Amino acid sequence: MDEVEKKKFPQTEAEIKELLQKQDSGDGNEIPSALGVHYDSSTVTMVVTLDLPKEAVGGQTTIITGDEKTVRVPEPKVGHATIIQGRVLKHLASKPVTNHNRITLVNAYAVAAPAKLDNTALTSTKPSVLPRARFDLFYRDWVDYRFRKLEACLKVVRRNVVSDYEAGKGFDQEAFVTKCAEIENYLKKCYDEMECVNNPPYPPPHFHTPYADLP
Ligand SMILES: [Fe+2]
């Protein structure tokens, strides 16, 4: 970075503090970020800090709270991790105000119990818009993961229906219909973003919709 570029960033401690306060008291959408306000495609996300120099200020994972305010997750030290409910909380990857590097590793988690279907989504990686050849491995993994979950879930539902009947409990029609609707929705989410006729804009409007206005 040359001297002219350096001057675009705060130089003194007071300037750094002032800029941070200004960012934090304003709209989260205006905070400079490596990845702007978004929901994740995975149920629970762990962000591990791989590189953030000690002298860096800022660079935290920043969450938009229920009242649409911003909160920085403190102490993003190297080797430390932030775990967030990425499908529920809007958040962003803030850039250090001192313009230092911020490198993270992002890992995703979802429910493992076979009877439970997770809420993972294909939001940004989809074959209707991205070059197929580069992402075919991802789609293979996506289908493998989703269908394994589906197979396990179907097996549990079938076994429970049979064993409940054998145990003299009869057939719970309402529970079965509810579960089938859940499975139907899960299957639809496996492919709906892949359909060329369904190519919603990115970022989706709900990334910038206040929580209170969500359907
Ligand atoms: Fe995220």
PDB file of C-alpha atoms and ligand atoms in Angstrom:
ATOM      1  CA  MET A   1       0.000   0.000   0.000  1.00  0.00           C
ATOM      2  CA  ASP A   2       1.470   3.387  -0.931  1.00  0.00           C
ATOM      3  CA  GLU A   3       1.355   6.563   1.177  1.00  0.00           C
ATOM      4  CA  VAL A   4      -1.701   7.943  -0.640  1.00  0.00           C
ATOM      5  CA  GLU A   5      -3.660   4.724  -0.073  1.00  0.00           C
ATOM      6  CA  LYS A   6      -2.601   4.580   3.583  1.00  0.00           C
ATOM      7  CA  LYS A   7      -4.141   7.991   4.214  1.00  0.00           C
ATOM      8  CA  LYS A   8      -7.571   6.592   3.317  1.00  0.00           C
ATOM      9  CA  PHE A   9      -7.470   4.594   6.554  1.00  0.00           C
ATOM     10  CA  PRO A  10      -7.507   6.007  10.101  1.00  0.00           C
ATOM     11  CA  GLN A  11      -4.009   6.789  11.324  1.00  0.00           C
ATOM     12  CA  THR A  12      -4.277   7.511  15.057  1.00  0.00           C
ATOM     13  CA  GLU A  13      -5.901   5.507  17.851  1.00  0.00           C
ATOM     14  CA  ALA A  14      -8.551   8.196  18.228  1.00  0.00           C
ATOM     15  CA  GLU A  15      -9.401   8.062  14.524  1.00  0.00           C
ATOM     16  CA  ILE A  16      -9.648   4.266  14.642  1.00  0.00           C
ATOM     17  CA  LYS A  17     -11.968   4.400  17.671  1.00  0.00           C
ATOM     18  CA  GLU A  18     -14.113   7.053  16.067  1.00  0.00           C
ATOM     19  CA  LEU A  19     -14.498   5.093  12.828  1.00  0.00           C
ATOM     20  CA  LEU A  20     -15.424   1.892  14.692  1.00  0.00           C
ATOM     21  CA  GLN A  21     -18.042   3.734  16.735  1.00  0.00           C
ATOM     22  CA  LYS A  22     -19.468   5.337  13.592  1.00  0.00           C
ATOM     23  CA  GLN A  23     -19.726   1.949  11.855  1.00  0.00           C
ATOM     24  CA  ASP A  24     -21.284   0.259  14.885  1.00  0.00           C
ATOM     25  CA  SER A  25     -23.913   2.915  15.464  1.00  0.00           C
ATOM     26  CA  GLY A  26     -25.063   2.908  11.835  1.00  0.00           C
ATOM     27  CA  ASP A  27     -26.628   0.496   9.378  1.00  0.00           C
ATOM     28  CA  GLY A  28     -24.929  -2.923   9.264  1.00  0.00           C
ATOM     29  CA  ASN A  29     -25.263  -2.842   5.466  1.00  0.00           C
ATOM     30  CA  GLU A  30     -22.834   0.090   5.403  1.00  0.00           C
ATOM     31  CA  ILE A  31     -20.032  -1.643   7.325  1.00  0.00           C
ATOM     32  CA  PRO A  32     -17.163  -2.459   4.934  1.00  0.00           C
ATOM     33  CA  SER A  33     -16.951  -6.237   4.751  1.00  0.00           C
ATOM     34  CA  ALA A  34     -15.379  -9.197   3.015  1.00  0.00           C
ATOM     35  CA  LEU A  35     -18.910 -10.616   2.830  1.00  0.00           C
ATOM     36  CA  GLY A  36     -21.858  -8.259   3.352  1.00  0.00           C
ATOM     37  CA  VAL A  37     -25.005  -8.846   5.415  1.00  0.00           C
ATOM     38  CA  HIS A  38     -26.273 -12.354   4.737  1.00  0.00           C
ATOM     39  CA  TYR A  39     -27.775 -15.530   6.134  1.00  0.00           C
ATOM     40  CA  ASP A  40     -25.708 -18.684   5.722  1.00  0.00           C
ATOM     41  CA  SER A  41     -26.817 -21.698   3.714  1.00  0.00           C
ATOM     42  CA  SER A  42     -25.958 -23.970   6.643  1.00  0.00           C
ATOM     43  CA  THR A  43     -27.815 -24.430   9.927  1.00  0.00           C
ATOM     44  CA  VAL A  44     -24.895 -23.673  12.249  1.00  0.00           C
ATOM     45  CA  THR A  45     -21.628 -22.118  11.114  1.00  0.00           C
ATOM     46  CA  MET A  46     -18.225 -22.014  12.776  1.00  0.00           C
ATOM     47  CA  VAL A  47     -15.857 -19.258  11.674  1.00  0.00           C
ATOM     48  CA  VAL A  48     -12.243 -19.941  12.680  1.00  0.00           C
ATOM     49  CA  THR A  49      -9.800 -17.035  12.524  1.00  0.00           C
ATOM     50  CA  LEU A  50      -6.699 -18.128  10.598  1.00  0.00           C
ATOM     51  CA  ASP A  51      -5.015 -14.767  10.225  1.00  0.00           C
ATOM     52  CA  LEU A  52      -5.621 -11.414  11.911  1.00  0.00           C
ATOM     53  CA  PRO A  53      -2.524  -9.466  13.029  1.00  0.00           C
ATOM     54  CA  LYS A  54      -2.427  -8.409  16.704  1.00  0.00           C
ATOM     55  CA  GLU A  55      -2.367  -4.736  15.748  1.00  0.00           C
ATOM     56  CA  ALA A  56      -5.525  -5.085  13.610  1.00  0.00           C
ATOM     57  CA  VAL A  57      -8.654  -3.337  14.875  1.00  0.00           C
ATOM     58  CA  GLY A  58     -12.023  -4.599  13.679  1.00  0.00           C
ATOM     59  CA  GLY A  59     -12.389  -7.686  11.483  1.00  0.00           C
ATOM     60  CA  GLN A  60     -14.904  -9.390  13.755  1.00  0.00           C
ATOM     61  CA  THR A  61     -17.850 -11.450  12.654  1.00  0.00           C
ATOM     62  CA  THR A  62     -20.645  -8.932  13.164  1.00  0.00           C
ATOM     63  CA  ILE A  63     -24.196  -9.967  13.957  1.00  0.00           C
ATOM     64  CA  ILE A  64     -27.394  -8.041  13.253  1.00  0.00           C
ATOM     65  CA  THR A  65     -29.425  -8.408  16.440  1.00  0.00           C
ATOM     66  CA  GLY A  66     -33.207  -8.716  16.682  1.00  0.00           C
ATOM     67  CA  ASP A  67     -33.574  -4.929  16.958  1.00  0.00           C
ATOM     68  CA  GLU A  68     -31.504  -4.492  13.746  1.00  0.00           C
ATOM     69  CA  LYS A  69     -28.457  -3.204  15.649  1.00  0.00           C
ATOM     70  CA  THR A  70     -24.918  -4.485  15.044  1.00  0.00           C
ATOM     71  CA  VAL A  71     -22.833  -6.426  17.553  1.00  0.00           C
ATOM     72  CA  ARG A  72     -19.242  -7.470  16.928  1.00  0.00           C
ATOM     73  CA  VAL A  73     -18.286 -10.886  18.320  1.00  0.00           C
ATOM     74  CA  PRO A  74     -15.270  -9.879  20.456  1.00  0.00           C
ATOM     75  CA  GLU A  75     -11.733 -11.262  20.410  1.00  0.00           C
ATOM     76  CA  PRO A  76     -11.442 -12.839  16.996  1.00  0.00           C
ATOM     77  CA  LYS A  77      -7.955 -14.128  17.863  1.00  0.00           C
ATOM     78  CA  VAL A  78      -6.130 -16.517  15.577  1.00  0.00           C
ATOM     79  CA  GLY A  79      -7.259 -20.068  16.383  1.00  0.00           C
ATOM     80  CA  HIS A  80     -10.463 -18.866  18.066  1.00  0.00           C
ATOM     81  CA  ALA A  81     -13.864 -19.569  16.567  1.00  0.00           C
ATOM     82  CA  THR A  82     -17.273 -17.962  16.404  1.00  0.00           C
ATOM     83  CA  ILE A  83     -20.282 -20.266  16.188  1.00  0.00           C
ATOM     84  CA  ILE A  84     -23.505 -18.772  14.891  1.00  0.00           C
ATOM     85  CA  GLN A  85     -26.939 -19.939  13.809  1.00  0.00           C
ATOM     86  CA  GLY A  86     -26.309 -18.905  10.244  1.00  0.00           C
ATOM     87  CA  ARG A  87     -29.829 -19.611   8.960  1.00  0.00           C
ATOM     88  CA  VAL A  88     -31.386 -17.495  11.693  1.00  0.00           C
ATOM     89  CA  LEU A  89     -29.036 -14.556  12.319  1.00  0.00           C
ATOM     90  CA  LYS A  90     -28.060 -11.993   9.716  1.00  0.00           C
ATOM     91  CA  HIS A  91     -24.351 -11.309   9.924  1.00  0.00           C
ATOM     92  CA  LEU A  92     -21.349 -10.009   8.026  1.00  0.00           C
ATOM     93  CA  ALA A  93     -17.591 -10.483   7.888  1.00  0.00           C
ATOM     94  CA  SER A  94     -16.318  -7.008   8.814  1.00  0.00           C
ATOM     95  CA  LYS A  95     -13.072  -5.701   7.358  1.00  0.00           C
ATOM     96  CA  PRO A  96     -10.500  -4.485   9.885  1.00  0.00           C
ATOM     97  CA  VAL A  97     -10.698  -0.677   9.943  1.00  0.00           C
ATOM     98  CA  THR A  98      -6.891  -0.725   9.972  1.00  0.00           C
ATOM     99  CA  ASN A  99      -6.920  -2.558   6.615  1.00  0.00           C
ATOM    100  CA  HIS A 100      -5.102  -5.633   7.935  1.00  0.00           C
ATOM    101  CA  ASN A 101      -5.653  -9.101   6.529  1.00  0.00           C
ATOM    102  CA  ARG A 102      -8.523 -11.159   7.882  1.00  0.00           C
ATOM    103  CA  ILE A 103      -8.486 -14.789   6.776  1.00  0.00           C
ATOM    104  CA  THR A 104     -11.017 -17.266   8.138  1.00  0.00           C
ATOM    105  CA  LEU A 105     -12.064 -20.863   7.687  1.00  0.00           C
ATOM    106  CA  VAL A 106     -15.802 -21.435   7.595  1.00  0.00           C
ATOM    107  CA  ASN A 107     -17.240 -24.788   8.577  1.00  0.00           C
ATOM    108  CA  ALA A 108     -20.871 -25.890   8.523  1.00  0.00           C
ATOM    109  CA  TYR A 109     -22.866 -28.110  10.874  1.00  0.00           C
ATOM    110  CA  ALA A 110     -26.357 -29.522  10.651  1.00  0.00           C
ATOM    111  CA  VAL A 111     -28.509 -31.826  12.732  1.00  0.00           C
ATOM    112  CA  ALA A 112     -27.349 -35.472  12.702  1.00  0.00           C
ATOM    113  CA  ALA A 113     -30.391 -37.252  14.185  1.00  0.00           C
ATOM    114  CA  PRO A 114     -31.912 -39.327  11.351  1.00  0.00           C
ATOM    115  CA  ALA A 115     -35.506 -38.379  12.105  1.00  0.00           C
ATOM    116  CA  LYS A 116     -34.724 -34.661  11.866  1.00  0.00           C
ATOM    117  CA  LEU A 117     -34.321 -32.866   8.560  1.00  0.00           C
ATOM    118  CA  ASP A 118     -32.115 -29.782   8.564  1.00  0.00           C
ATOM    119  CA  ASN A 119     -32.703 -26.384   7.008  1.00  0.00           C
ATOM    120  CA  THR A 120     -29.588 -26.114   4.825  1.00  0.00           C
ATOM    121  CA  ALA A 121     -30.098 -24.285   1.522  1.00  0.00           C
ATOM    122  CA  LEU A 122     -28.494 -23.650  -1.838  1.00  0.00           C
ATOM    123  CA  THR A 123     -28.438 -19.873  -1.809  1.00  0.00           C
ATOM    124  CA  SER A 124     -25.354 -18.727  -3.655  1.00  0.00           C
ATOM    125  CA  THR A 125     -23.944 -21.888  -5.254  1.00  0.00           C
ATOM    126  CA  LYS A 126     -26.372 -23.097  -7.872  1.00  0.00           C
ATOM    127  CA  PRO A 127     -25.994 -24.589 -11.338  1.00  0.00           C
ATOM    128  CA  SER A 128     -28.583 -22.286 -12.877  1.00  0.00           C
ATOM    129  CA  VAL A 129     -26.082 -19.398 -12.686  1.00  0.00           C
ATOM    130  CA  LEU A 130     -22.569 -20.728 -12.047  1.00  0.00           C
ATOM    131  CA  PRO A 131     -20.293 -22.591 -14.474  1.00  0.00           C
ATOM    132  CA  ARG A 132     -21.142 -26.261 -14.102  1.00  0.00           C
ATOM    133  CA  ALA A 133     -17.656 -27.711 -14.544  1.00  0.00           C
ATOM    134  CA  ARG A 134     -16.199 -25.824 -11.561  1.00  0.00           C
ATOM    135  CA  PHE A 135     -18.971 -26.794  -9.172  1.00  0.00           C
ATOM    136  CA  ASP A 136     -19.928 -30.325 -10.172  1.00  0.00           C
ATOM    137  CA  LEU A 137     -18.010 -31.708  -7.185  1.00  0.00           C
ATOM    138  CA  PHE A 138     -20.021 -29.442  -4.890  1.00  0.00           C
ATOM    139  CA  TYR A 139     -23.305 -30.622  -6.401  1.00  0.00           C
ATOM    140  CA  ARG A 140     -22.213 -34.242  -6.049  1.00  0.00           C
ATOM    141  CA  ASP A 141     -21.552 -33.571  -2.344  1.00  0.00           C
ATOM    142  CA  TRP A 142     -24.814 -31.665  -1.974  1.00  0.00           C
ATOM    143  CA  VAL A 143     -26.900 -34.500  -3.460  1.00  0.00           C
ATOM    144  CA  ASP A 144     -24.956 -37.147  -1.523  1.00  0.00           C
ATOM    145  CA  TYR A 145     -25.504 -35.281   1.775  1.00  0.00           C
ATOM    146  CA  ARG A 146     -29.162 -34.398   1.201  1.00  0.00           C
ATOM    147  CA  PHE A 147     -30.175 -37.836  -0.066  1.00  0.00           C
ATOM    148  CA  ARG A 148     -28.354 -39.641   2.742  1.00  0.00           C
ATOM    149  CA  LYS A 149     -30.390 -37.543   5.188  1.00  0.00           C
ATOM    150  CA  LEU A 150     -33.544 -38.244   3.228  1.00  0.00           C
ATOM    151  CA  GLU A 151     -32.918 -42.001   3.082  1.00  0.00           C
ATOM    152  CA  ALA A 152     -32.216 -42.136   6.840  1.00  0.00           C
ATOM    153  CA  CYS A 153     -35.327 -40.102   7.593  1.00  0.00           C
ATOM    154  CA  LEU A 154     -37.591 -42.245   5.376  1.00  0.00           C
ATOM    155  CA  LYS A 155     -36.250 -45.374   7.045  1.00  0.00           C
ATOM    156  CA  VAL A 156     -37.029 -44.031  10.542  1.00  0.00           C
ATOM    157  CA  VAL A 157     -40.520 -42.918   9.535  1.00  0.00           C
ATOM    158  CA  ARG A 158     -41.320 -46.294   7.930  1.00  0.00           C
ATOM    159  CA  ARG A 159     -39.945 -48.265  10.886  1.00  0.00           C
ATOM    160  CA  ASN A 160     -41.839 -46.141  13.409  1.00  0.00           C
ATOM    161  CA  VAL A 161     -45.144 -46.499  11.550  1.00  0.00           C
ATOM    162  CA  VAL A 162     -44.724 -50.304  11.469  1.00  0.00           C
ATOM    163  CA  SER A 163     -43.488 -50.667  15.066  1.00  0.00           C
ATOM    164  CA  ASP A 164     -46.195 -48.354  16.452  1.00  0.00           C
ATOM    165  CA  TYR A 165     -48.841 -50.495  14.767  1.00  0.00           C
ATOM    166  CA  GLU A 166     -47.228 -53.708  16.062  1.00  0.00           C
ATOM    167  CA  ALA A 167     -47.191 -52.203  19.564  1.00  0.00           C
ATOM    168  CA  GLY A 168     -50.932 -51.645  19.386  1.00  0.00           C
ATOM    169  CA  LYS A 169     -50.706 -47.881  19.017  1.00  0.00           C
ATOM    170  CA  GLY A 170     -52.487 -47.834  15.659  1.00  0.00           C
ATOM    171  CA  PHE A 171     -51.671 -45.314  12.959  1.00  0.00           C
ATOM    172  CA  ASP A 172     -51.092 -41.623  13.748  1.00  0.00           C
ATOM    173  CA  GLN A 173     -52.510 -40.071  10.605  1.00  0.00           C
ATOM    174  CA  GLU A 174     -51.885 -36.447  11.598  1.00  0.00           C
ATOM    175  CA  ALA A 175     -48.223 -37.039  12.527  1.00  0.00           C
ATOM    176  CA  PHE A 176     -47.651 -38.972   9.301  1.00  0.00           C
ATOM    177  CA  VAL A 177     -49.122 -36.224   7.119  1.00  0.00           C
ATOM    178  CA  THR A 178     -47.032 -33.574   8.929  1.00  0.00           C
ATOM    179  CA  LYS A 179     -43.862 -35.611   8.444  1.00  0.00           C
ATOM    180  CA  CYS A 180     -44.584 -36.265   4.760  1.00  0.00           C
ATOM    181  CA  ALA A 181     -45.099 -32.530   4.172  1.00  0.00           C
ATOM    182  CA  GLU A 182     -41.734 -31.867   5.853  1.00  0.00           C
ATOM    183  CA  ILE A 183     -40.044 -34.501   3.666  1.00  0.00           C
ATOM    184  CA  GLU A 184     -41.719 -33.065   0.559  1.00  0.00           C
ATOM    185  CA  ASN A 185     -40.408 -29.599   1.421  1.00  0.00           C
ATOM    186  CA  TYR A 186     -36.913 -31.005   2.089  1.00  0.00           C
ATOM    187  CA  LEU A 187     -36.869 -32.734  -1.302  1.00  0.00           C
ATOM    188  CA  LYS A 188     -38.018 -29.563  -3.030  1.00  0.00           C
ATOM    189  CA  LYS A 189     -35.192 -27.594  -1.361  1.00  0.00           C
ATOM    190  CA  CYS A 190     -32.748 -30.096  -2.896  1.00  0.00           C
ATOM    191  CA  TYR A 191     -33.405 -28.730  -6.372  1.00  0.00           C
ATOM    192  CA  ASP A 192     -35.541 -25.574  -6.371  1.00  0.00           C
ATOM    193  CA  GLU A 193     -32.585 -23.185  -6.714  1.00  0.00           C
ATOM    194  CA  MET A 194     -31.259 -25.346  -9.572  1.00  0.00           C
ATOM    195  CA  GLU A 195     -34.238 -24.708 -11.810  1.00  0.00           C
ATOM    196  CA  CYS A 196     -33.496 -22.188 -14.544  1.00  0.00           C
ATOM    197  CA  VAL A 197     -37.044 -20.890 -14.255  1.00  0.00           C
ATOM    198  CA  ASN A 198     -36.254 -20.105 -10.623  1.00  0.00           C
ATOM    199  CA  ASN A 199     -33.293 -17.768 -10.712  1.00  0.00           C
ATOM    200  CA  PRO A 200     -33.942 -15.288  -7.921  1.00  0.00           C
ATOM    201  CA  PRO A 201     -31.643 -12.278  -7.564  1.00  0.00           C
ATOM    202  CA  TYR A 202     -28.558 -12.444  -5.358  1.00  0.00           C
ATOM    203  CA  PRO A 203     -28.391 -11.244  -2.661  1.00  0.00           C
ATOM    204  CA  PRO A 204     -31.983 -12.316  -1.988  1.00  0.00           C
ATOM    205  CA  PRO A 205     -34.246  -9.491  -0.769  1.00  0.00           C
ATOM    206  CA  HIS A 206     -34.657 -11.152   2.654  1.00  0.00           C
ATOM    207  CA  PHE A 207     -30.941 -10.543   3.394  1.00  0.00           C
ATOM    208  CA  HIS A 208     -31.891  -6.877   3.806  1.00  0.00           C
ATOM    209  CA  THR A 209     -35.372  -7.321   5.241  1.00  0.00           C
ATOM    210  CA  PRO A 210     -35.798  -6.346   8.914  1.00  0.00           C
ATOM    211  CA  TYR A 211     -36.505  -9.415  11.060  1.00  0.00           C
ATOM    212  CA  ALA A 212     -39.896  -7.994  12.020  1.00  0.00           C
ATOM    213  CA  ASP A 213     -40.972  -7.841   8.362  1.00  0.00           C
ATOM    214  CA  LEU A 214     -40.005 -11.431   7.506  1.00  0.00           C
ATOM    215  CA  PRO A 215     -42.930 -13.657   6.486  1.00  0.00           C
TER     216      PRO A 215
HETATM  217 FE    FE B   1     -21.866 -16.328   6.998  1.00  0.00          FE
END
